[in-house]
Amino acid sequence: MQQDKIWLSSPHMGGNEQKYVNEAFDTNWVAPLGPNVNNFETDLEKYLNQNVFVGALSSGTAALHLGLILLGVQAGDEVICQSMTFSASANPIAYLGATPVFIDSELDTWNMCPIALEEAIKDRISKGKKPKAIIPVHLYGMPAKMDEIRAIANQYEIPILEDSAEALGSSYKGQKCGTFGDISVLSFNGNKIITTSGGGAMVTHSKELKDKAVFLSTQARDNAPHYQHSHIGYNYRMSNVCAGIGRGQMEVLDDHVHLRRKAHDFYMNFFQSIDSVKVLHEPSSDFYSNHWLTAIVLDSFEKREALRLAFESQNIETRPLWKPMHLQPVFANAPYYGKSVSEDLFNNGLCLPSGSNLSEEEFLRIEKVLSDYFTL
Ligand SMILES: *Cc1c(COP(=O)(O)O)cnc(C)c1O
């Protein structure tokens, strides 16, 4: 008989989520507004602790889309984006008829390489196309080198849209990820460190920007008794039912970070003596990762595939790293700057089960597959 599936990262409820959801039902705030939405936003603002303003939205993708709109991106513009990421970082560029310009990763954080970033900006400017925004990503929770990226962004006066979808709970030099961008984005999809079943948020440093995001996300209705519109609107606001789940999840966010970091320690320990495997880890004490997913790189594609299949045969989910966007058929024509760091990572890398809800017994099953594979 097959054993229960071990997931890469599955929803993990804390306990109070249902209480807040019931409140929504009891008070009939079953709508994309209400007390849970307001309170969830306040919880996030307090947690991020940088005098930020948070707008709760229907998804991280919606937040990225609105972020680009608020940064003034239009059809024909170019937007710089980390190549190694989930497609949702780049798709909103295409929604707007703009062109993504992809940037390779660097070896230590796997995130946007600052050197390739500057090379790209110079080259695009020399071609008469100054990029309108830069989208760095904190992959698997590992903070990108935001000091270096910010310095370049400021030098060329290009705003940053920070994709912090995977990095709620991470910090860089003591500052929480999700507060580094001119606009920043969080996701609460089912597989993320906390979930609202599906949802996201935009984080800004001004009330005015937040208000604009909320206005656009609720169909851009002008102030009039009838339906009056002077902007194109979107239906992107978060449901008050989902926000109830979010409020409960905020109570356990720190626990989840702690548990994901413990899962990461488990893998670090295991691979300590195995030279052919590299675990993505914090390059220095400047970096504090929520370790949303623990990821490893083996020394060949064949070995990576063999390990993946060994896990699969035991009903344990693992996943190759994000396939870089510049290698995706849908973005085949987009410009790309860098070398083959992200491509090599993709070929040889694997994400391992990292959920905050993994049991002792599940860790033993994982360890057994690893021990058998590496014949310890
Ligand atoms: C999950 C994710 C998104 C999209 O968030 P959704 O809430 O699923 O729309 C964007 N970028 C990255 C890097 C992600 O991991």
Short mmCIF file of C-alpha atoms in Angstrom, two decimals, residues 4 27 29 34 60 113 124 151 160 164 187 206 221 229 234 242 252 276 280 294 297 314 321 339 352 356 362 365 369:
data_model
loop_
_atom_site.label_atom_id
_atom_site.label_comp_id
_atom_site.label_asym_id
_atom_site.label_seq_id
_atom_site.Cartn_x
_atom_site.Cartn_y
_atom_site.Cartn_z
CA ASP A 4 0.49 9.15 2.37
CA THR A 27 -21.77 39.52 10.59
CA TRP A 29 -19.33 40.51 5.73
CA GLY A 34 -14.99 44.17 5.84
CA GLY A 60 0.28 38.19 -5.58
CA CYS A 113 22.88 39.43 -10.18
CA ARG A 124 19.03 49.21 -22.77
CA ALA A 151 22.11 51.57 -5.29
CA ILE A 160 11.92 48.75 -7.74
CA SER A 164 8.50 39.22 -1.95
CA SER A 187 1.51 36.25 -1.82
CA SER A 206 2.60 56.03 1.16
CA ARG A 221 -15.36 53.79 -9.25
CA HIS A 229 -15.35 55.68 -14.29
CA TYR A 234 -9.86 45.69 -11.85
CA CYS A 242 -10.06 34.90 2.90
CA VAL A 252 1.39 31.57 13.61
CA SER A 276 28.69 16.84 -4.22
CA LEU A 280 21.07 27.12 -0.73
CA THR A 294 15.00 24.28 1.03
CA VAL A 297 22.04 21.52 -6.32
CA GLN A 314 8.07 6.85 -2.07
CA LEU A 321 14.00 24.72 -9.39
CA LYS A 339 25.73 33.96 -18.11
CA LEU A 352 12.82 19.43 -1.07
CA SER A 356 6.04 23.81 8.57
CA GLU A 362 7.69 12.27 7.55
CA ARG A 365 10.77 8.86 5.44
CA VAL A 369 15.30 8.14 0.75
#
